[in-house]
PDB file of C-alpha atoms in Angstrom:
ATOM      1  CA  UNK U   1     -14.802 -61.551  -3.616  1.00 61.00           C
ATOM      2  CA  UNK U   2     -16.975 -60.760  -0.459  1.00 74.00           C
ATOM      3  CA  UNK U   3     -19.065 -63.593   0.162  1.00 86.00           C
ATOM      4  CA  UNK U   4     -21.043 -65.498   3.045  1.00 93.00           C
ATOM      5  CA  UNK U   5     -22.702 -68.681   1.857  1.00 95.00           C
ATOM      6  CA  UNK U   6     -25.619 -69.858   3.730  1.00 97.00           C
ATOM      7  CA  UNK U   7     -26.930 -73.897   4.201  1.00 97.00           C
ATOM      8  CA  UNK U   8     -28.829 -75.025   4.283  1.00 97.00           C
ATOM      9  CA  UNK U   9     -31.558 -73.210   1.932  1.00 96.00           C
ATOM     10  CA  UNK U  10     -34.658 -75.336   3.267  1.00 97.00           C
ATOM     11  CA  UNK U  11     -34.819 -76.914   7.130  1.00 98.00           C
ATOM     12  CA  UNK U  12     -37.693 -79.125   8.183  1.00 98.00           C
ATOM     13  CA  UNK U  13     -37.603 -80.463  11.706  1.00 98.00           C
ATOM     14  CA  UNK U  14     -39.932 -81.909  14.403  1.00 98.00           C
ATOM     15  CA  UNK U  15     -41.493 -79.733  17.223  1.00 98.00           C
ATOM     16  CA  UNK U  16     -39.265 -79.732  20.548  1.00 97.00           C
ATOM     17  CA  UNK U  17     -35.851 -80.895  18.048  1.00 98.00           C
ATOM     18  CA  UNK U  18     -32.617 -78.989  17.262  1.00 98.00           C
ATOM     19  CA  UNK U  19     -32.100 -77.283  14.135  1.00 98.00           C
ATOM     20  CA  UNK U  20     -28.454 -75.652  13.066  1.00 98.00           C
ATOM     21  CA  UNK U  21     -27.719 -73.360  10.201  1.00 98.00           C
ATOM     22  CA  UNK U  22     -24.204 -72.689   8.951  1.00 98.00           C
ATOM     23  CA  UNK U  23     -22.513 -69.983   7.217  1.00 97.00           C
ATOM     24  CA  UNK U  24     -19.112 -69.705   5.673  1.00 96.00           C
ATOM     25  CA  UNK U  25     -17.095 -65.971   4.755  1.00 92.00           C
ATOM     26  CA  UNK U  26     -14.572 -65.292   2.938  1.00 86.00           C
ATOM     27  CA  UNK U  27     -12.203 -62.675   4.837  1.00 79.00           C
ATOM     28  CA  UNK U  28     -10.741 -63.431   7.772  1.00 75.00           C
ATOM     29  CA  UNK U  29     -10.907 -60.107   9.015  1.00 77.00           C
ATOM     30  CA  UNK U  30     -14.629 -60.357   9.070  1.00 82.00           C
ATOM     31  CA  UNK U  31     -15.248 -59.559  13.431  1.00 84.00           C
ATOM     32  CA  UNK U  32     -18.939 -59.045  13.408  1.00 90.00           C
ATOM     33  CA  UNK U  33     -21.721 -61.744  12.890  1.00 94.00           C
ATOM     34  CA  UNK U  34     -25.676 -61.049  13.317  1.00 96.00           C
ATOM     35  CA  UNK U  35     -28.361 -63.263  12.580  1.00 98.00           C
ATOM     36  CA  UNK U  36     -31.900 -61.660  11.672  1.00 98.00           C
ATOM     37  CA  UNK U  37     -35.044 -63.697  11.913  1.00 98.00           C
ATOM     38  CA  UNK U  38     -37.989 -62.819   9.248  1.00 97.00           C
ATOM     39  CA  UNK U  39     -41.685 -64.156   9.671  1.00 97.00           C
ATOM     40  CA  UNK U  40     -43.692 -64.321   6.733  1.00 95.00           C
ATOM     41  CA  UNK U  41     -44.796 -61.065   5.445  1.00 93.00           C
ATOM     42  CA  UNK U  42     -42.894 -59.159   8.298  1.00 96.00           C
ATOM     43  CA  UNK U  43     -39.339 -57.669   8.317  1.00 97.00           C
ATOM     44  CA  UNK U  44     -36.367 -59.038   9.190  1.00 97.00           C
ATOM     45  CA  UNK U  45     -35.348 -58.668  12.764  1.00 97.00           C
ATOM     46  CA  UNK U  46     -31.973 -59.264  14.713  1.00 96.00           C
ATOM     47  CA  UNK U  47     -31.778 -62.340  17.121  1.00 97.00           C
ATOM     48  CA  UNK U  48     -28.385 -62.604  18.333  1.00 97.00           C
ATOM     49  CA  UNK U  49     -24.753 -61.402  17.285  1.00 94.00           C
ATOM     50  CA  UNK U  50     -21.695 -62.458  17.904  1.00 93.00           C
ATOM     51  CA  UNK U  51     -17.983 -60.733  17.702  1.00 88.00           C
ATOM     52  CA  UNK U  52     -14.944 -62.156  16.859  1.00 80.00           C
ATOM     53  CA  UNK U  53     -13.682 -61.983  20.501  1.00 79.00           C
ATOM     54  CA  UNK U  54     -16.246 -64.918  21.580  1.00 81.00           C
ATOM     55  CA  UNK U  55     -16.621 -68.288  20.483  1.00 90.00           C
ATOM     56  CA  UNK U  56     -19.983 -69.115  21.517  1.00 93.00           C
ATOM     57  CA  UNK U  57     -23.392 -66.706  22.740  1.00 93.00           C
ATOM     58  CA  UNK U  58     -26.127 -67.884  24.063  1.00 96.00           C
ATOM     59  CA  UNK U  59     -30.143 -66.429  24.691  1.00 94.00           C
ATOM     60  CA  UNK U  60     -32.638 -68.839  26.101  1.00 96.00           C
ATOM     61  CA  UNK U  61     -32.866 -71.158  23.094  1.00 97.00           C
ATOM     62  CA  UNK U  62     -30.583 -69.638  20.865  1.00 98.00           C
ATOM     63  CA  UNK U  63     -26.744 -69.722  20.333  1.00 97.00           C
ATOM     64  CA  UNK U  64     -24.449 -68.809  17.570  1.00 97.00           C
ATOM     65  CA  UNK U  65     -20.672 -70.508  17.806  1.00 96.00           C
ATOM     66  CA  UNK U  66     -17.797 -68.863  15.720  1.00 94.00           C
ATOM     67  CA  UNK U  67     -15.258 -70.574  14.160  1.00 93.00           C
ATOM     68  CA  UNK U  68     -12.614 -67.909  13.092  1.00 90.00           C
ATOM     69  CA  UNK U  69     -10.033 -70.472  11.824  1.00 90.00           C
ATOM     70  CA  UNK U  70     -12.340 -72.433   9.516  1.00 91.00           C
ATOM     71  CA  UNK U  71     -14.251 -69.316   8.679  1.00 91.00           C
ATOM     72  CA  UNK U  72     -17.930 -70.269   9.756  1.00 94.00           C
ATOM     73  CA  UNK U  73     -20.505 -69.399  12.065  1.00 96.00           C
ATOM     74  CA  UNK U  74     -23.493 -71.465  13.109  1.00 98.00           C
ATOM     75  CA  UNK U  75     -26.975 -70.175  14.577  1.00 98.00           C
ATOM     76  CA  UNK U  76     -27.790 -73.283  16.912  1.00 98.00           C
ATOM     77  CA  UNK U  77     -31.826 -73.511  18.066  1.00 98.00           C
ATOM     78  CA  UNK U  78     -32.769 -76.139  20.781  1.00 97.00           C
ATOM     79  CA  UNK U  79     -36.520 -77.262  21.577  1.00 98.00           C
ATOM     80  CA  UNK U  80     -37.700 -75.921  18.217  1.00 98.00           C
ATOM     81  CA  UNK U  81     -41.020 -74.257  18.602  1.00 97.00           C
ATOM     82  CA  UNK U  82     -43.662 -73.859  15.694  1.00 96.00           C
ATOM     83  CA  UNK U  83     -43.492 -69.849  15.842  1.00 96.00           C
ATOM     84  CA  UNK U  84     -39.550 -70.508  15.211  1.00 98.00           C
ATOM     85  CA  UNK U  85     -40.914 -71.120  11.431  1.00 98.00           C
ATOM     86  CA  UNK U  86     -39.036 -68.343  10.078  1.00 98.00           C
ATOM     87  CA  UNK U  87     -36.857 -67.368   7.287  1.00 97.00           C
ATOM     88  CA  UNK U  88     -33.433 -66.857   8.868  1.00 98.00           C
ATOM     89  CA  UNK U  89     -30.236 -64.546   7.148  1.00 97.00           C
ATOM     90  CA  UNK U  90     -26.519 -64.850   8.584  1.00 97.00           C
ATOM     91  CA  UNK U  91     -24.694 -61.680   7.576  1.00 95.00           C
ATOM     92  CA  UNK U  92     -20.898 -60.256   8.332  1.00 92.00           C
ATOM     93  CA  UNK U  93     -18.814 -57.519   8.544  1.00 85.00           C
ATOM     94  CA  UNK U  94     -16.339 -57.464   5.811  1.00 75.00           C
ATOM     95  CA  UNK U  95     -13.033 -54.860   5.875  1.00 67.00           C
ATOM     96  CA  UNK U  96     -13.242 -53.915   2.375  1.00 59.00           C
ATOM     97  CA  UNK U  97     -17.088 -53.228   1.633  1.00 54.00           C
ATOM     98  CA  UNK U  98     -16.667 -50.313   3.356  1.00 63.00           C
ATOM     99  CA  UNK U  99     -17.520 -52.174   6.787  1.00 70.00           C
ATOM    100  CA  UNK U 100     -21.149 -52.960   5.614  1.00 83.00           C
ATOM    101  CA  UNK U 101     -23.350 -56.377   6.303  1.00 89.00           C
ATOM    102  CA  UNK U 102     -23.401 -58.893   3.807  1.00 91.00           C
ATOM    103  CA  UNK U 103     -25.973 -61.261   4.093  1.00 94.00           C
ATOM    104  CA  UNK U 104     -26.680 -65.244   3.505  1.00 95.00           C
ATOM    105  CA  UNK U 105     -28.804 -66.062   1.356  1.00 95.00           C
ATOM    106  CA  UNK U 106     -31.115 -67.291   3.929  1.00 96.00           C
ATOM    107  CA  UNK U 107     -32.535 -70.377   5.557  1.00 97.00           C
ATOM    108  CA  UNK U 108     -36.431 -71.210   5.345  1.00 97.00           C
ATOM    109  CA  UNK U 109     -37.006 -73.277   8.874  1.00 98.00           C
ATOM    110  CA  UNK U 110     -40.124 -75.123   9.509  1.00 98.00           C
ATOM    111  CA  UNK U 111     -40.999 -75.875  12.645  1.00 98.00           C
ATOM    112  CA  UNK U 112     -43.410 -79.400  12.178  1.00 96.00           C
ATOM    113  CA  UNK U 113     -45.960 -79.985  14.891  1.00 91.00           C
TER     114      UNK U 113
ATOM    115  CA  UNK L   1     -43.238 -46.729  19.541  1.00 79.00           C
ATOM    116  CA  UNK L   2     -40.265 -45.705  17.628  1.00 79.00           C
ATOM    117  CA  UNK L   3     -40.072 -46.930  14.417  1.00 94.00           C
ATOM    118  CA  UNK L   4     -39.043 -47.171  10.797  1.00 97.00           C
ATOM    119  CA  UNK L   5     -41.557 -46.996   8.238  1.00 97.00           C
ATOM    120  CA  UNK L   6     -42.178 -47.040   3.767  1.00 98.00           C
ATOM    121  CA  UNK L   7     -44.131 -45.365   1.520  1.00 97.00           C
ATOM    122  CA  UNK L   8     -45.761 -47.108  -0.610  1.00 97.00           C
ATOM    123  CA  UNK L   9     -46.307 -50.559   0.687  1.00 97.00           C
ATOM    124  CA  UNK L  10     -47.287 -52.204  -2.689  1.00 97.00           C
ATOM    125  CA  UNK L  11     -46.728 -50.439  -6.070  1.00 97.00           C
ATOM    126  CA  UNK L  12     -46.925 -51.834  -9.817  1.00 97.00           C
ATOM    127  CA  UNK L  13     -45.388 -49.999 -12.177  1.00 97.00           C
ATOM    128  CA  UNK L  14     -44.840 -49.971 -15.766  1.00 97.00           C
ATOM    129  CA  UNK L  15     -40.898 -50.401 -17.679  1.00 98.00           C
ATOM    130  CA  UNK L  16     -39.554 -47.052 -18.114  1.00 97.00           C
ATOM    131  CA  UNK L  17     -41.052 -45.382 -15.128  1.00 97.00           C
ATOM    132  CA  UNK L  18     -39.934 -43.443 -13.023  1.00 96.00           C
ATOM    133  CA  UNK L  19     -40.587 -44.382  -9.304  1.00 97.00           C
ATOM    134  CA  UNK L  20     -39.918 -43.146  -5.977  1.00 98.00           C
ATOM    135  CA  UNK L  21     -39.761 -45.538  -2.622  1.00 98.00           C
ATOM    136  CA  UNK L  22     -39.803 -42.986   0.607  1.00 98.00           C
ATOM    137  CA  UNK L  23     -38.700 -43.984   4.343  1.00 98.00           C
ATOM    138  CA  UNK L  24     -38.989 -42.364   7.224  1.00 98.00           C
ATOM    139  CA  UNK L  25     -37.488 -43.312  11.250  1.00 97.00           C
ATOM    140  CA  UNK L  26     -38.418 -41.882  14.148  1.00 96.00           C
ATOM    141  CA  UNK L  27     -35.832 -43.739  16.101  1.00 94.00           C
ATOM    142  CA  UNK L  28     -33.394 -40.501  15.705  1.00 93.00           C
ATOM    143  CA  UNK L  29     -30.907 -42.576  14.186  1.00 93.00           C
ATOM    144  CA  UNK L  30     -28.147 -41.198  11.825  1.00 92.00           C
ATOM    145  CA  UNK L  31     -27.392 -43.983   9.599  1.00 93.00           C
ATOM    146  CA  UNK L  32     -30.289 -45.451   6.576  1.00 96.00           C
ATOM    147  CA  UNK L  33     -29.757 -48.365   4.231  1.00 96.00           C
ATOM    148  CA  UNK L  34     -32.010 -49.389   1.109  1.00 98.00           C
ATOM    149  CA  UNK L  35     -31.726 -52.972   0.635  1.00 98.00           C
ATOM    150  CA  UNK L  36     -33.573 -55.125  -2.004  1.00 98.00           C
ATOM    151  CA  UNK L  37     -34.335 -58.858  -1.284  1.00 97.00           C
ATOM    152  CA  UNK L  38     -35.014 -61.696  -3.774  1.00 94.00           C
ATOM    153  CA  UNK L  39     -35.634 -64.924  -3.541  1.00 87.00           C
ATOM    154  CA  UNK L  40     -32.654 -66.938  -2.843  1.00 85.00           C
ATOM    155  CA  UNK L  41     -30.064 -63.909  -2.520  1.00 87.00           C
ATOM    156  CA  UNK L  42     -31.020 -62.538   0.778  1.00 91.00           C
ATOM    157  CA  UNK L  43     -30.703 -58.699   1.229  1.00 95.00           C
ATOM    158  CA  UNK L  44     -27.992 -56.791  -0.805  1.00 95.00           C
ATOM    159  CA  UNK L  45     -27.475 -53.125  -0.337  1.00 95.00           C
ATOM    160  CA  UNK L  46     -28.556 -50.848  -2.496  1.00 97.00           C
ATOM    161  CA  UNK L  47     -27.513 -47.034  -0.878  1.00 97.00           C
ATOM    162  CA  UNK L  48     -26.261 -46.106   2.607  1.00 95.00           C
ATOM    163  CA  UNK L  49     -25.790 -42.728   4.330  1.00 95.00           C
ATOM    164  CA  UNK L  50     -24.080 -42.100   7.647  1.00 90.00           C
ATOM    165  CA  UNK L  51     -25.986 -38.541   7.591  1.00 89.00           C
ATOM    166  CA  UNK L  52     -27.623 -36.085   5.417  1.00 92.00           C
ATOM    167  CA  UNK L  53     -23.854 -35.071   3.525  1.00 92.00           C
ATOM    168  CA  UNK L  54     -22.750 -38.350   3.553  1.00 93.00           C
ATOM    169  CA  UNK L  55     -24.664 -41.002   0.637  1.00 95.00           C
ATOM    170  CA  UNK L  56     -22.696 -43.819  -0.722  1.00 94.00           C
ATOM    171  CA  UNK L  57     -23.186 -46.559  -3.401  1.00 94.00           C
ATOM    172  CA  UNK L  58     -23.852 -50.052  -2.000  1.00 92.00           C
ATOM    173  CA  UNK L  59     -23.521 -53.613  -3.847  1.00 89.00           C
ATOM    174  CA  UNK L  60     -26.129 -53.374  -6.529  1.00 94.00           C
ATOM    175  CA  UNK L  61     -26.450 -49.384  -6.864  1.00 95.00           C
ATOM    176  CA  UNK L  62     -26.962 -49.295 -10.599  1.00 95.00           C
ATOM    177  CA  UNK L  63     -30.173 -48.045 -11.974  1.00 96.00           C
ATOM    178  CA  UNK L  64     -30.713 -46.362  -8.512  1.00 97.00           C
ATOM    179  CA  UNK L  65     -30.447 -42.853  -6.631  1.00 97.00           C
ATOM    180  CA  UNK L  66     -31.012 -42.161  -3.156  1.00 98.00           C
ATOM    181  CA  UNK L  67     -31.901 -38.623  -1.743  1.00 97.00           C
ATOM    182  CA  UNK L  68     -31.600 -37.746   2.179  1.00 97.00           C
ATOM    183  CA  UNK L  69     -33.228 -34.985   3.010  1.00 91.00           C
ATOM    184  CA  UNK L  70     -33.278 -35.327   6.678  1.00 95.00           C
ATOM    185  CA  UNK L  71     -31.849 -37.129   9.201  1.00 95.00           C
ATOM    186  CA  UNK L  72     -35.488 -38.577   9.249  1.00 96.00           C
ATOM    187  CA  UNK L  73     -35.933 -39.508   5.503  1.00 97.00           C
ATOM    188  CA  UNK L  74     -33.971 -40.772   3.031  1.00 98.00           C
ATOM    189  CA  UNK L  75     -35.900 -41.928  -0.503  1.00 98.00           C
ATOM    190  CA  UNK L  76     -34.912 -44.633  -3.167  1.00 98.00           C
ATOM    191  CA  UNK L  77     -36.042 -43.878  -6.649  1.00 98.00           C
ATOM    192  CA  UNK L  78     -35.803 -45.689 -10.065  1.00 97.00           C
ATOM    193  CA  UNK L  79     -35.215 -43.475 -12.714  1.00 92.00           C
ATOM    194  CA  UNK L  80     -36.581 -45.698 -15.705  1.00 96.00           C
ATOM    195  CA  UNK L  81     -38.124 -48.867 -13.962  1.00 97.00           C
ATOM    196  CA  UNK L  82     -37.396 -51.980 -15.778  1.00 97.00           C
ATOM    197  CA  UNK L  83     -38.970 -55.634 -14.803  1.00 97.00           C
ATOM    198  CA  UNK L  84     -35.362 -57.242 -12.741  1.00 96.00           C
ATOM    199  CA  UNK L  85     -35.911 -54.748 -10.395  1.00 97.00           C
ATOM    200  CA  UNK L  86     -38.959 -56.216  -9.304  1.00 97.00           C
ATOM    201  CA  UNK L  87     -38.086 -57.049  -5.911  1.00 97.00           C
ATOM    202  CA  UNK L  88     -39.249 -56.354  -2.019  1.00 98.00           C
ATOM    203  CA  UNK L  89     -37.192 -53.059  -0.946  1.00 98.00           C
ATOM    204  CA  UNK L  90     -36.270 -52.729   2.568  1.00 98.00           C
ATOM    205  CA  UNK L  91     -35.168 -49.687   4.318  1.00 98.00           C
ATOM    206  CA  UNK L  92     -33.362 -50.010   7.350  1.00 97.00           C
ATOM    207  CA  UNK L  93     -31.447 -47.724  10.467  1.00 95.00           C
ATOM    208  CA  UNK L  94     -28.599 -48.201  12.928  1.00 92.00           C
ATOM    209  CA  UNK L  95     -27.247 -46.030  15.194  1.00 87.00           C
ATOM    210  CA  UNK L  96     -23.904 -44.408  14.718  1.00 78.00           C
ATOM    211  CA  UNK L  97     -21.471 -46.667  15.880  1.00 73.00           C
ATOM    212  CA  UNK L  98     -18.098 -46.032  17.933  1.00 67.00           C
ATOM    213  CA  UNK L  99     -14.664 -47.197  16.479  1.00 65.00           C
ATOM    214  CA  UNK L 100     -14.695 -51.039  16.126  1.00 62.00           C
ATOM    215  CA  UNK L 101     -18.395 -51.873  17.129  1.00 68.00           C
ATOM    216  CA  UNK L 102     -20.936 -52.464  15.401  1.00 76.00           C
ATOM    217  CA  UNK L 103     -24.852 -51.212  15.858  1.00 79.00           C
ATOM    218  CA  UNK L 104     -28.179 -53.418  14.933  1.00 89.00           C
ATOM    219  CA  UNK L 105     -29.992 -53.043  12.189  1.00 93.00           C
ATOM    220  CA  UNK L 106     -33.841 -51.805  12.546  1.00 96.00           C
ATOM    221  CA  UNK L 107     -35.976 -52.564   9.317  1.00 97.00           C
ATOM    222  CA  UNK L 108     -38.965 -51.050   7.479  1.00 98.00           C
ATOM    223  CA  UNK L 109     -41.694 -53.409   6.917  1.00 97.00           C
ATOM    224  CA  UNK L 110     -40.585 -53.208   3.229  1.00 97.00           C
ATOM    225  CA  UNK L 111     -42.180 -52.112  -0.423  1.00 98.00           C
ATOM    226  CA  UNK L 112     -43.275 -54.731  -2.693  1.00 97.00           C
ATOM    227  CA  UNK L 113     -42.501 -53.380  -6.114  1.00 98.00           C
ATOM    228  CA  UNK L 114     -43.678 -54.996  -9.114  1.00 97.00           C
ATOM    229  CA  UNK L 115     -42.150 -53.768 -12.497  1.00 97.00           C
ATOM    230  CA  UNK L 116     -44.235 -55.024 -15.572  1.00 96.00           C
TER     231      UNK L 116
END
């Protein structure tokens, strides 16, 4: 069925290193991909997207690549900073769920100082 | 600011219940979402409507009903609670979209609902 699997469930990295999420979907006609930041306590909010038309996007320390042949998408953050600590949820578009997100099932990043 | 926003924040409610959620935007958007989240499954959709005549059954929609009864407001309600559906409900808005794009997703700050 529709799925998008999310790894890794836990990320613990230094202050100022790189930290990389992946997710994986299962139909190819998938052509939308946001990822949505949540902070403790707080609601999820969107940090970048990417379409199928684009390989890569990139904001300031941010960039999500797209791999439409192997089916995965990866949320890329450089110079990790502590209030990057975050839950984070990959979601995507898929052609028979009546063109609603699906979501990961998230990615707890801690940000160690 | 414009924003999205739930009714009650917290509730705790007993198994058989019945229990209402409420959101309301200001953003003047025409499509609402109820999502629930647990731990370890992300969000899964619950309801969505594209406007007040349009409702239609997300993922998980069993054991739920949604009413919109404005573009503004569109409630979540559990008929007879029971304790799996204690979860932290999120209600969310996007704007209506052209053919082929897609719109972001604005959330509520969410409704912690316990079900004992």
């Amino acid at each position: 069925g529709e799925n998008v699997e999310q790894h890794p469930s836990t990320l613990s990295v230094q202050e100022g290193d790189s930290a990389v999420i992946k997710c994986t979907y299962s139909d190819s006609a998938s052509n939308y991909f946001p990822w949505y930041k949540q902070e403790l306590g707080k609601r999820p909010q969107l940090i970048i997207d990417i379409r199928s038309n684009v390989g890569e996007k990139k904001d300031q320390r941010i960039a999500v690549t797209l791999n439409k042949t192997a089916k995965h998408f990866s949320l890329h953050i450089t110079e990790t900073q502590p209030e990057d600590s975050a839950v984070y949820f990959c979601a995507a578009i898929f052609s028979g769920s009546a063109r609603q997100l699906t979501f990961g099932s998230g990615t707890q990043l801690t940000v160690l100082p | 600011d414009a924003d999205v926003t739930q009714t009650p924040r917290n509730r705790i409610t007993k198994t058989g219940k019945r229990i209402m959620l409420e959101c309301s935007q200001t953003k003047g958007h025409d499509r609402m979402y109820w999502y629930r989240q647990d731990p370890g499954l992300g969000l899964r959709l619950i309801y969505y409507s594209f406007d007040v005549k349009d409702i239609n059954k997300g993922e998980i929609s069993d054991g739920y009903s949604v009413s919109r009864q404005a573009q503004a407001k569109f409630s979540l309600s559990l008929e007879s609670a029971i304790p799996n559906q204690t979860a932290l409900y999120f209600c969310a808005t996007s704007d209506k979209t052209t053919s082929g794009s897609y719109n972001e997703q604005f959330f509520g700050p969410g409704t912690r609902l316990t079900v004992l």
